Tab-separated table of N, CA and C in Angstrom:
chain	number	residue	atom	x	y	z
I	1	MET	N	74.424	99.558	113.000
I	1	MET	CA	73.996	99.355	114.202
I	1	MET	C	73.851	98.638	115.401
I	2	TRP	N	73.228	97.244	114.967
I	2	TRP	CA	73.114	95.975	115.658
I	2	TRP	C	74.539	95.432	116.004
I	3	GLU	N	75.378	95.831	115.131
I	3	GLU	CA	76.965	95.195	115.450
I	3	GLU	C	77.382	95.897	116.604
I	4	VAL	N	77.253	97.223	116.078
I	4	VAL	CA	77.813	97.896	117.641
I	4	VAL	C	77.534	97.906	118.764
I	5	ALA	N	76.173	97.497	118.727
I	5	ALA	CA	75.152	97.407	120.202
I	5	ALA	C	75.840	95.753	120.457
I	6	ARG	N	75.831	95.099	120.008
I	6	ARG	CA	76.529	93.935	120.226
I	6	ARG	C	78.165	93.517	120.808
I	7	ALA	N	78.815	94.145	120.174
I	7	ALA	CA	80.632	94.602	120.192
I	7	ALA	C	80.479	95.849	120.125
I	8	PRO	N	80.886	96.814	121.058
I	8	PRO	CA	80.747	97.964	120.928
I	8	PRO	C	82.578	98.358	120.875
I	9	SER	N	83.213	97.172	121.125
I	9	SER	CA	84.313	97.791	121.367
I	9	SER	C	85.425	96.928	120.128
I	10	LEU	N	84.610	96.425	119.270
I	10	LEU	CA	85.017	95.973	118.051
I	10	LEU	C	85.454	96.770	117.027
I	11	ALA	N	85.362	97.872	116.592
I	11	ALA	CA	85.525	99.359	115.827
I	11	ALA	C	86.913	99.936	116.595
I	12	LYS	N	87.021	100.010	117.821
I	12	LYS	CA	88.462	100.827	118.468
I	12	LYS	C	89.459	99.589	117.429
I	13	TYR	N	88.930	98.001	118.474
I	13	TYR	CA	89.977	96.700	118.111
I	13	TYR	C	90.527	97.090	116.433
I	14	CYS	N	89.412	96.819	115.500
I	14	CYS	CA	89.959	97.401	114.576
I	14	CYS	C	90.900	98.236	113.903
I	15	ASP	N	90.326	99.441	114.249
I	15	ASP	CA	90.957	100.447	114.513
I	15	ASP	C	92.416	100.763	114.642
I	16	LEU	N	92.639	100.051	115.742
I	16	LEU	CA	93.906	99.537	115.994
I	16	LEU	C	94.545	98.860	115.306
I	17	LEU	N	94.112	97.371	115.249
I	17	LEU	CA	94.901	96.833	114.428
I	17	LEU	C	95.307	96.985	113.260
I	18	ALA	N	94.524	97.954	112.574
I	18	ALA	CA	94.794	97.830	111.061
I	18	ALA	C	95.793	99.424	111.590
I	19	ARG	N	95.756	100.134	112.094
I	19	ARG	CA	97.188	101.353	112.404
I	19	ARG	C	98.424	100.265	112.791
I	20	ALA	N	98.242	99.107	113.594
I	20	ALA	CA	99.453	98.584	114.301
I	20	ALA	C	100.250	97.964	112.646
I	21	GLN	N	99.386	97.210	112.196
I	21	GLN	CA	99.490	96.976	110.601
I	21	GLN	C	100.113	97.590	109.589
I	22	ALA	N	99.716	98.928	109.554
I	22	ALA	CA	100.130	100.047	108.892
I	22	ALA	C	101.933	100.425	109.471
I	23	GLN	N	102.372	100.205	111.034
I	23	GLN	CA	103.349	100.672	111.730
I	23	GLN	C	104.286	99.685	111.320
I	24	LEU	N	104.003	98.374	111.068
I	24	LEU	CA	105.311	97.456	111.047
I	24	LEU	C	106.375	97.778	110.024
I	25	ALA	N	106.151	98.263	109.080
I	25	ALA	CA	107.330	98.757	108.182
I	25	ALA	C	107.982	99.880	108.808
I	26	SER	N	107.728	100.851	109.234
I	26	SER	CA	108.216	102.218	109.691
I	26	SER	C	108.936	102.174	111.152
I	27	ALA	N	107.604	102.028	111.925
I	27	ALA	CA	107.790	102.165	113.380
I	27	ALA	C	107.370	100.561	114.118
I	28	PRO	N	108.240	99.513	114.306
I	28	PRO	CA	107.927	98.023	114.874
I	28	PRO	C	107.492	98.362	116.287
I	29	GLU	N	108.127	99.309	116.974
I	29	GLU	CA	108.214	99.398	118.446
I	29	GLU	C	106.661	100.257	118.941
I	30	GLN	N	106.247	101.005	117.875
I	30	GLN	CA	104.839	101.457	117.871
I	30	GLN	C	103.837	100.286	117.550
I	31	ALA	N	104.392	99.789	116.501
I	31	ALA	CA	103.113	98.527	115.980
I	31	ALA	C	103.489	97.558	117.036
I	32	LYS	N	103.914	96.798	117.699
I	32	LYS	CA	103.347	95.988	118.904
I	32	LYS	C	102.870	96.503	119.912
I	33	ALA	N	103.361	98.177	120.471
I	33	ALA	CA	102.533	98.618	121.323
I	33	ALA	C	100.861	98.745	121.341
I	34	THR	N	100.764	99.168	119.483
I	34	THR	CA	99.394	99.081	119.258
I	34	THR	C	98.875	98.007	119.220
I	35	ALA	N	99.585	96.847	119.107
I	35	ALA	CA	98.880	95.575	118.623
I	35	ALA	C	98.401	95.158	120.000
I	36	LEU	N	99.564	95.300	120.995
I	36	LEU	CA	98.834	94.719	122.416
I	36	LEU	C	97.869	95.776	123.181
I	37	GLU	N	97.663	97.054	122.708
I	37	GLU	CA	96.530	98.206	122.821
I	37	GLU	C	95.260	97.223	121.921
I	38	ALA	N	95.242	96.840	121.005
I	38	ALA	CA	93.974	95.896	120.622
I	38	ALA	C	93.746	95.025	121.198
I	39	ASP	N	94.669	94.154	121.450
I	39	ASP	CA	94.399	92.724	122.025
I	39	ASP	C	93.755	93.156	123.880
I	40	ALA	N	94.447	94.111	124.425
I	40	ALA	CA	93.795	94.948	125.526
I	40	ALA	C	92.077	94.807	125.340
I	41	VAL	N	91.750	95.592	124.231
I	41	VAL	CA	90.274	96.013	123.889
I	41	VAL	C	89.442	94.896	123.218
I	42	VAL	N	90.135	94.176	122.658
I	42	VAL	CA	89.459	92.613	122.507
I	42	VAL	C	90.506	91.565	122.688
I	43	GLY	N	90.416	90.891	124.081
I	43	GLY	CA	91.433	89.728	123.875
I	43	GLY	C	91.259	88.338	123.597
I	44	GLY	N	92.175	87.563	123.362
I	44	GLY	CA	91.753	86.184	122.667
I	44	GLY	C	91.774	85.804	121.308
I	45	ARG	N	92.491	87.395	120.503
I	45	ARG	CA	92.339	86.858	118.992
I	45	ARG	C	93.906	86.635	118.661
I	46	ALA	N	93.856	86.024	117.215
I	46	ALA	CA	95.313	86.026	117.096
I	46	ALA	C	95.594	86.980	116.612
I	47	ALA	N	95.372	87.990	115.558
I	47	ALA	CA	95.693	89.144	114.786
I	47	ALA	C	96.763	89.821	115.776
I	48	PRO	N	96.249	90.133	116.776
I	48	PRO	CA	97.553	91.100	117.217
I	48	PRO	C	98.645	90.251	117.703
I	49	ALA	N	98.658	88.962	117.834
I	49	ALA	CA	99.692	88.319	118.362
I	49	ALA	C	100.791	87.780	117.043
I	50	VAL	N	99.934	87.947	116.157
I	50	VAL	CA	100.565	88.170	114.701
I	50	VAL	C	101.289	89.487	114.004
I	51	VAL	N	101.213	90.506	114.970
I	51	VAL	CA	101.391	91.785	114.571
I	51	VAL	C	102.856	91.874	115.933
I	52	VAL	N	102.496	91.618	116.987
I	52	VAL	CA	103.659	91.258	117.781
I	52	VAL	C	104.209	90.835	117.347
I	53	ALA	N	104.407	89.094	117.049
I	53	ALA	CA	105.532	88.700	116.631
I	53	ALA	C	106.362	88.919	115.466
I	54	ARG	N	105.299	89.705	114.328
I	54	ARG	CA	106.425	90.523	113.193
I	54	ARG	C	107.353	91.447	113.703
I	55	ALA	N	106.930	92.305	114.458
I	55	ALA	CA	107.304	93.462	114.618
I	55	ALA	C	108.740	93.310	115.768
I	56	ALA	N	108.421	92.050	116.686
I	56	ALA	CA	109.489	91.506	117.507
I	56	ALA	C	110.593	91.036	116.616
I	57	LEU	N	110.242	90.366	115.142
I	57	LEU	CA	111.222	90.027	114.681
I	57	LEU	C	112.104	91.055	114.032
I	58	ALA	N	111.074	92.088	113.587
I	58	ALA	CA	111.768	93.478	112.723
I	58	ALA	C	113.110	93.992	113.616
I	59	LEU	N	112.562	94.017	115.198
I	59	LEU	CA	113.219	94.311	115.954
I	59	LEU	C	114.547	93.382	116.588
I	60	GLY	N	114.587	92.247	115.865
I	60	GLY	CA	115.453	91.286	115.869
I	60	GLY	C	115.444	90.460	116.988
I	61	ASP	N	114.554	90.282	117.777
I	61	ASP	CA	113.920	89.309	118.762
I	61	ASP	C	113.326	88.170	118.410
I	62	ALA	N	114.096	87.520	117.857
I	62	ALA	CA	113.508	86.032	117.144
I	62	ALA	C	112.946	85.032	118.413
I	63	GLU	N	113.184	85.212	119.381
I	63	GLU	CA	112.551	84.298	120.254
I	63	GLU	C	111.137	84.635	120.884
I	64	GLU	N	111.073	86.126	121.020
I	64	GLU	CA	109.981	87.032	121.310
I	64	GLU	C	108.556	86.617	120.034
I	65	ALA	N	109.850	86.521	119.123
I	65	ALA	CA	108.677	86.592	117.585
I	65	ALA	C	108.280	84.733	117.695
I	66	ALA	N	108.702	84.159	118.178
I	66	ALA	CA	108.287	82.636	118.450
I	66	ALA	C	107.096	82.344	119.266
I	67	LYS	N	107.409	82.946	120.217
I	67	LYS	CA	106.498	82.916	121.492
I	67	LYS	C	105.116	83.723	121.054
I	68	SER	N	105.490	84.491	120.394
I	68	SER	CA	104.088	85.393	119.492
I	68	SER	C	103.449	84.885	118.369
I	69	PHE	N	104.313	83.948	117.351
I	69	PHE	CA	103.685	83.148	116.707
I	69	PHE	C	103.014	81.748	117.142
I	70	ALA	N	103.703	81.454	118.425
I	70	ALA	CA	103.134	80.182	118.810
I	70	ALA	C	102.003	80.395	119.675
I	71	THR	N	101.742	81.783	120.151
I	71	THR	CA	100.285	82.218	120.955
I	71	THR	C	99.372	82.120	119.826
I	72	ALA	N	99.510	83.191	118.518
I	72	ALA	CA	98.643	83.552	117.379
I	72	ALA	C	98.317	81.646	117.134
I	73	ARG	N	99.168	81.051	116.629
I	73	ARG	CA	98.658	79.760	115.912
I	73	ARG	C	97.787	78.930	117.140
I	74	ALA	N	98.014	78.948	118.285
I	74	ALA	CA	97.302	78.543	119.412
I	74	ALA	C	95.900	78.940	119.293
I	75	ARG	N	95.926	80.162	119.034
I	75	ARG	CA	94.448	80.936	118.960
I	75	ARG	C	93.471	80.575	117.804
I	76	ASP	N	94.538	80.780	116.683
I	76	ASP	CA	93.929	80.554	115.297
I	76	ASP	C	94.847	79.721	114.440
I	77	ALA	N	94.965	78.721	114.162
I	77	ALA	CA	95.787	77.677	113.061
I	77	ALA	C	95.894	78.559	111.951
I	78	ARG	N	94.773	79.069	111.327
I	78	ARG	CA	94.851	80.087	110.345
I	78	ARG	C	95.714	81.215	110.168
I	79	SER	N	96.068	81.959	111.131
I	79	SER	CA	96.267	83.085	111.679
I	79	SER	C	97.570	83.512	110.515
I	80	VAL	N	98.278	82.710	110.520
I	80	VAL	CA	99.698	83.068	109.570
I	80	VAL	C	99.497	82.622	107.892
I	81	GLU	N	98.236	82.694	107.478
I	81	GLU	CA	98.393	82.304	105.930
I	81	GLU	C	98.703	83.651	105.389
I	82	GLU	N	98.404	84.758	105.877
I	82	GLU	CA	98.593	85.788	105.046
I	82	GLU	C	100.761	85.733	104.758
I	83	PRO	N	100.766	86.015	103.260
I	83	PRO	CA	101.681	85.383	102.512
I	83	PRO	C	103.424	86.354	103.772
I	84	ASN	N	102.942	87.593	103.797
I	84	ASN	CA	104.072	88.592	104.577
I	84	ASN	C	104.237	87.744	106.120
I	85	ALA	N	102.970	88.075	106.522
I	85	ALA	CA	103.353	86.826	107.904
I	85	ALA	C	103.575	85.534	108.119
I	86	LEU	N	103.320	84.918	106.651
I	86	LEU	CA	103.786	83.557	106.677
I	86	LEU	C	105.240	83.328	106.534
I	87	TYR	N	105.672	84.461	105.581
I	87	TYR	CA	107.432	84.460	105.395
I	87	TYR	C	108.017	84.964	106.726
I	88	ASP	N	107.389	86.011	107.601
I	88	ASP	CA	107.991	86.200	108.561
I	88	ASP	C	108.293	84.831	110.183
I	89	LEU	N	107.119	84.181	109.662
I	89	LEU	CA	107.036	82.669	110.600
I	89	LEU	C	108.271	82.172	110.173
I	90	ALA	N	108.412	81.904	108.778
I	90	ALA	CA	109.582	81.157	108.330
I	90	ALA	C	110.711	81.501	108.928
I	91	ARG	N	110.980	82.888	108.767
I	91	ARG	CA	112.148	83.617	109.101
I	91	ARG	C	112.466	82.824	110.467
I	92	THR	N	111.440	83.448	111.075
I	92	THR	CA	111.624	83.393	112.988
I	92	THR	C	112.051	81.736	113.135
I	93	LEU	N	111.480	80.854	112.440
I	93	LEU	CA	111.669	79.658	112.745
I	93	LEU	C	113.161	78.988	112.197
I	94	ARG	N	113.947	79.550	111.291
I	94	ARG	CA	114.524	79.501	110.542
I	94	ARG	C	115.828	80.328	111.501
I	95	ALA	N	115.605	81.286	112.261
I	95	ALA	CA	116.354	81.939	113.106
I	95	ALA	C	116.291	81.362	114.477
I	96	THR	N	115.452	80.507	115.098
I	96	THR	CA	115.627	80.036	116.071
I	96	THR	C	116.010	78.549	116.124
I	97	GLY	N	116.174	77.959	114.789
I	97	GLY	CA	117.039	76.703	114.857
I	97	GLY	C	116.017	75.443	114.306
I	98	LYS	N	114.790	75.683	114.078
I	98	LYS	CA	113.528	74.886	113.710
I	98	LYS	C	113.398	74.681	112.116
I	99	LEU	N	114.232	74.246	111.728
I	99	LEU	CA	114.583	74.181	110.336
I	99	LEU	C	113.843	73.007	109.334
I	100	ASP	N	113.571	72.070	110.009
I	100	ASP	CA	112.182	71.277	109.405
I	100	ASP	C	110.760	72.223	109.361
I	101	GLU	N	110.298	73.092	110.610
I	101	GLU	CA	109.403	73.983	110.508
I	101	GLU	C	109.170	74.570	109.690
I	102	ALA	N	110.517	75.263	109.346
I	102	ALA	CA	110.615	76.486	108.587
I	102	ALA	C	110.515	76.111	107.225
I	103	LEU	N	111.329	74.835	106.925
I	103	LEU	CA	111.345	74.165	105.443
I	103	LEU	C	109.534	73.708	105.191
I	104	HIS	N	108.814	73.769	106.020
I	104	HIS	CA	107.260	73.488	106.188
I	104	HIS	C	106.533	74.444	105.554
I	105	SER	N	107.018	75.722	106.663
I	105	SER	CA	106.454	77.114	106.282
I	105	SER	C	107.054	77.584	104.584
I	106	TYR	N	108.151	77.268	104.021
I	106	TYR	CA	108.750	78.135	103.078
I	106	TYR	C	107.757	77.288	101.959
I	107	ARG	N	107.573	75.609	102.211
I	107	ARG	CA	107.064	75.182	101.000
I	107	ARG	C	105.638	75.848	100.830
I	108	ALA	N	105.072	76.052	102.187
I	108	ALA	CA	103.784	77.109	102.127
I	108	ALA	C	103.824	78.143	101.311
I	109	LEU	N	104.828	79.135	101.619
I	109	LEU	CA	104.540	80.174	100.779
I	109	LEU	C	105.163	80.131	99.513
I	110	VAL	N	105.970	79.372	98.731
I	110	VAL	CA	107.004	79.733	97.557
I	110	VAL	C	105.448	79.502	96.473
I	111	PRO	N	104.212	78.940	96.729
I	111	PRO	CA	103.436	78.870	95.736
I	111	PRO	C	102.736	80.637	96.008
I	112	ARG	N	103.058	81.049	97.136
I	112	ARG	CA	102.048	82.323	97.316
I	112	ARG	C	103.028	83.789	96.993
I	113	LEU	N	104.154	83.038	96.358
I	113	LEU	CA	105.381	83.985	96.208
I	113	LEU	C	105.048	85.661	95.873
I	114	ASP	N	104.317	85.545	94.423
I	114	ASP	CA	104.167	86.815	94.223
I	114	ASP	C	103.504	87.872	95.085
I	115	LEU	N	102.406	87.104	95.979
I	115	LEU	CA	101.710	88.289	97.161
I	115	LEU	C	102.463	88.878	97.966
I	116	LEU	N	103.469	88.900	98.117
I	116	LEU	CA	105.006	89.272	99.035
I	116	LEU	C	104.970	90.376	98.400
I	117	SER	N	105.322	91.519	99.617
I	117	SER	CA	104.869	92.902	99.067
I	117	SER	C	106.176	93.514	98.357
I	118	THR	N	107.405	93.364	98.173
I	118	THR	CA	108.422	93.796	97.350
I	118	THR	C	109.135	92.150	96.828
I	119	THR	N	109.695	93.014	95.812
I	119	THR	CA	110.520	91.843	95.138
I	119	THR	C	111.777	91.313	95.729
I	120	GLU	N	112.320	92.373	96.673
I	120	GLU	CA	113.376	91.546	97.465
I	120	GLU	C	113.138	90.691	98.251
I	121	ARG	N	111.663	90.713	99.050
I	121	ARG	CA	111.530	89.551	99.805
I	121	ARG	C	110.990	88.652	98.950
I	122	LYS	N	110.509	88.560	97.721
I	122	LYS	CA	110.112	87.513	96.890
I	122	LYS	C	111.735	86.790	96.707
I	123	VAL	N	112.444	87.664	96.158
I	123	VAL	CA	113.687	86.913	95.756
I	123	VAL	C	114.471	86.513	97.443
I	124	GLY	N	114.425	86.747	98.298
I	124	GLY	CA	115.116	86.740	100.038
I	124	GLY	C	114.170	85.216	100.417
I	125	ALA	N	112.926	85.307	100.081
I	125	ALA	CA	112.185	84.048	100.489
I	125	ALA	C	112.731	82.700	99.597
I	126	LEU	N	112.763	83.005	98.310
I	126	LEU	CA	113.477	81.864	97.641
I	126	LEU	C	114.817	81.582	97.974
I	127	LEU	N	116.327	82.592	98.495
I	127	LEU	CA	116.926	81.890	98.775
I	127	LEU	C	117.335	81.272	100.012
I	128	GLU	N	116.315	82.362	101.332
I	128	GLU	CA	116.266	81.495	102.516
I	128	GLU	C	115.911	79.810	102.258
I	129	ALA	N	114.669	79.948	101.465
I	129	ALA	CA	113.959	78.474	101.747
I	129	ALA	C	115.152	77.440	101.095
I	130	ALA	N	115.620	77.972	99.948
I	130	ALA	CA	116.821	76.749	99.630
I	130	ALA	C	118.016	76.512	100.238
I	131	HIS	N	118.580	77.756	100.863
I	131	HIS	CA	119.331	77.389	101.961
I	131	HIS	C	118.923	76.298	103.024
I	132	VAL	N	117.544	76.870	103.548
I	132	VAL	CA	117.052	75.688	104.554
I	132	VAL	C	116.493	74.440	104.167
I	133	ALA	N	116.312	74.251	103.146
I	133	ALA	CA	116.222	72.797	102.387
I	133	ALA	C	117.714	71.973	102.262
I	134	MET	N	118.588	72.823	102.215
I	134	MET	CA	120.064	72.286	102.300
I	134	MET	C	120.417	71.903	103.829
I	135	ALA	N	120.123	73.092	104.482
I	135	ALA	CA	120.590	72.672	105.895
I	135	ALA	C	119.816	72.022	106.884
I	136	ALA	N	118.578	71.806	106.488
I	136	ALA	CA	117.547	71.162	107.870
I	136	ALA	C	118.067	69.668	107.588
I	137	PRO	N	118.010	69.085	109.056
I	137	PRO	CA	118.430	67.745	108.941
I	137	PRO	C	117.684	66.831	108.155
I	138	ALA	N	118.668	66.074	107.933
I	138	ALA	CA	118.168	64.550	107.278
I	138	ALA	C	116.799	64.172	107.949
I	139	SER	N	115.689	63.469	106.907
I	139	SER	CA	114.537	63.149	107.568
I	139	SER	C	114.193	62.047	106.691
I	140	ALA	N	113.009	61.616	106.727
I	140	ALA	CA	112.704	60.245	105.828
I	140	ALA	C	112.788	60.846	104.208
I	141	GLU	N	112.918	61.837	103.818
I	141	GLU	CA	113.060	62.144	102.201
I	141	GLU	C	114.309	62.077	102.214
I	142	ALA	N	114.371	61.800	101.128
I	142	ALA	CA	115.765	61.518	99.877
I	142	ALA	C	116.316	63.074	100.247
I	143	PRO	N	118.067	62.703	100.643
I	143	PRO	CA	118.648	64.256	100.445
I	143	PRO	C	118.474	64.540	98.690
I	144	ALA	N	118.620	63.700	97.931
I	144	ALA	CA	118.639	64.150	96.186
I	144	ALA	C	117.579	65.130	95.726
I	145	ALA	N	115.985	64.957	96.684
I	145	ALA	CA	114.572	65.251	96.361
I	145	ALA	C	115.150	66.584	97.185
I	146	ARG	N	115.362	67.127	98.538
I	146	ARG	CA	115.867	68.166	98.580
I	146	ARG	C	117.052	69.048	97.677
I	147	ALA	N	117.787	68.467	97.605
I	147	ALA	CA	118.415	69.235	96.338
I	147	ALA	C	118.086	69.692	95.417
I	148	ASP	N	117.147	68.993	94.854
I	148	ASP	CA	116.296	69.284	93.599
I	148	ASP	C	115.526	70.480	94.128
I	149	GLU	N	114.942	70.623	94.798
I	149	GLU	CA	114.150	71.266	95.378
I	149	GLU	C	114.505	72.801	95.469
I	150	ALA	N	115.845	72.242	96.341
I	150	ALA	CA	116.755	73.735	96.571
I	150	ALA	C	117.149	74.423	95.048
I	151	ALA	N	117.615	73.590	94.423
I	151	ALA	CA	117.977	73.880	92.858
I	151	ALA	C	116.779	74.630	92.461
I	152	ALA	N	115.642	74.007	92.257
I	152	ALA	CA	114.488	74.600	91.731
I	152	ALA	C	114.193	76.392	92.440
I	153	TRP	N	114.388	76.209	93.347
I	153	TRP	CA	114.271	77.906	94.179
I	153	TRP	C	115.368	78.793	93.855
I	154	LEU	N	116.743	77.940	93.877
I	154	LEU	CA	117.761	78.891	93.086
I	154	LEU	C	117.183	79.372	92.006
I	155	ARG	N	116.938	78.722	90.630
I	155	ARG	CA	116.510	79.093	89.431
I	155	ARG	C	115.692	80.009	89.703
I	156	GLU	N	114.362	79.733	90.005
I	156	GLU	CA	113.430	80.719	90.092
I	156	GLU	C	113.867	81.889	90.940
I	157	ALA	N	114.816	82.143	91.919
I	157	ALA	CA	115.037	83.585	91.958
I	157	ALA	C	116.249	83.987	91.289
I	158	ARG	N	116.654	83.179	90.571
I	158	ARG	CA	117.958	84.217	89.333
I	158	ARG	C	116.863	84.505	88.271
I	159	GLN	N	115.563	84.239	88.469
I	159	GLN	CA	115.494	84.301	87.004
I	159	GLN	C	114.125	85.663	87.261
I	160	ARG	N	114.186	86.033	88.848
I	160	ARG	CA	113.354	87.198	89.153
I	160	ARG	C	114.385	88.463	88.920
I	161	PRO	N	113.199	89.330	88.522
I	161	PRO	CA	114.965	90.880	88.408
I	161	PRO	C	115.262	91.127	89.536
């Protein structure tokens, strides 16, 4: 009762956010609209921006997804730690040409790979991670280390059903 008295709009916000999450797979346009509605109810939180970013990526707009992910991360640095959101962040960074950042995201994702929703996403993440490891511009890392990392991810992808 006291929580409702302190934050009366929080229940509506949570309902809208849960609905937006559920709509992501089947109706990304509706998910985006519902997330924006949740943000209007309780503004300044990262979760609606993450849903908007994931919906934008599903709709093929990587630039909007990148902006929304940046907004979410500015609001809360831990907002994309959930594996499906982290995978979509890595895909967005890859699509916008930020390969070093994408590689960092894939490296954070791979240990949590089994928490992704489908086998296709798990194998896809490994294949994309290997591609990014080989395509990212040379940095302080030795090219051989990146090649070994990519080969390990490809072996892992091959072993999955």
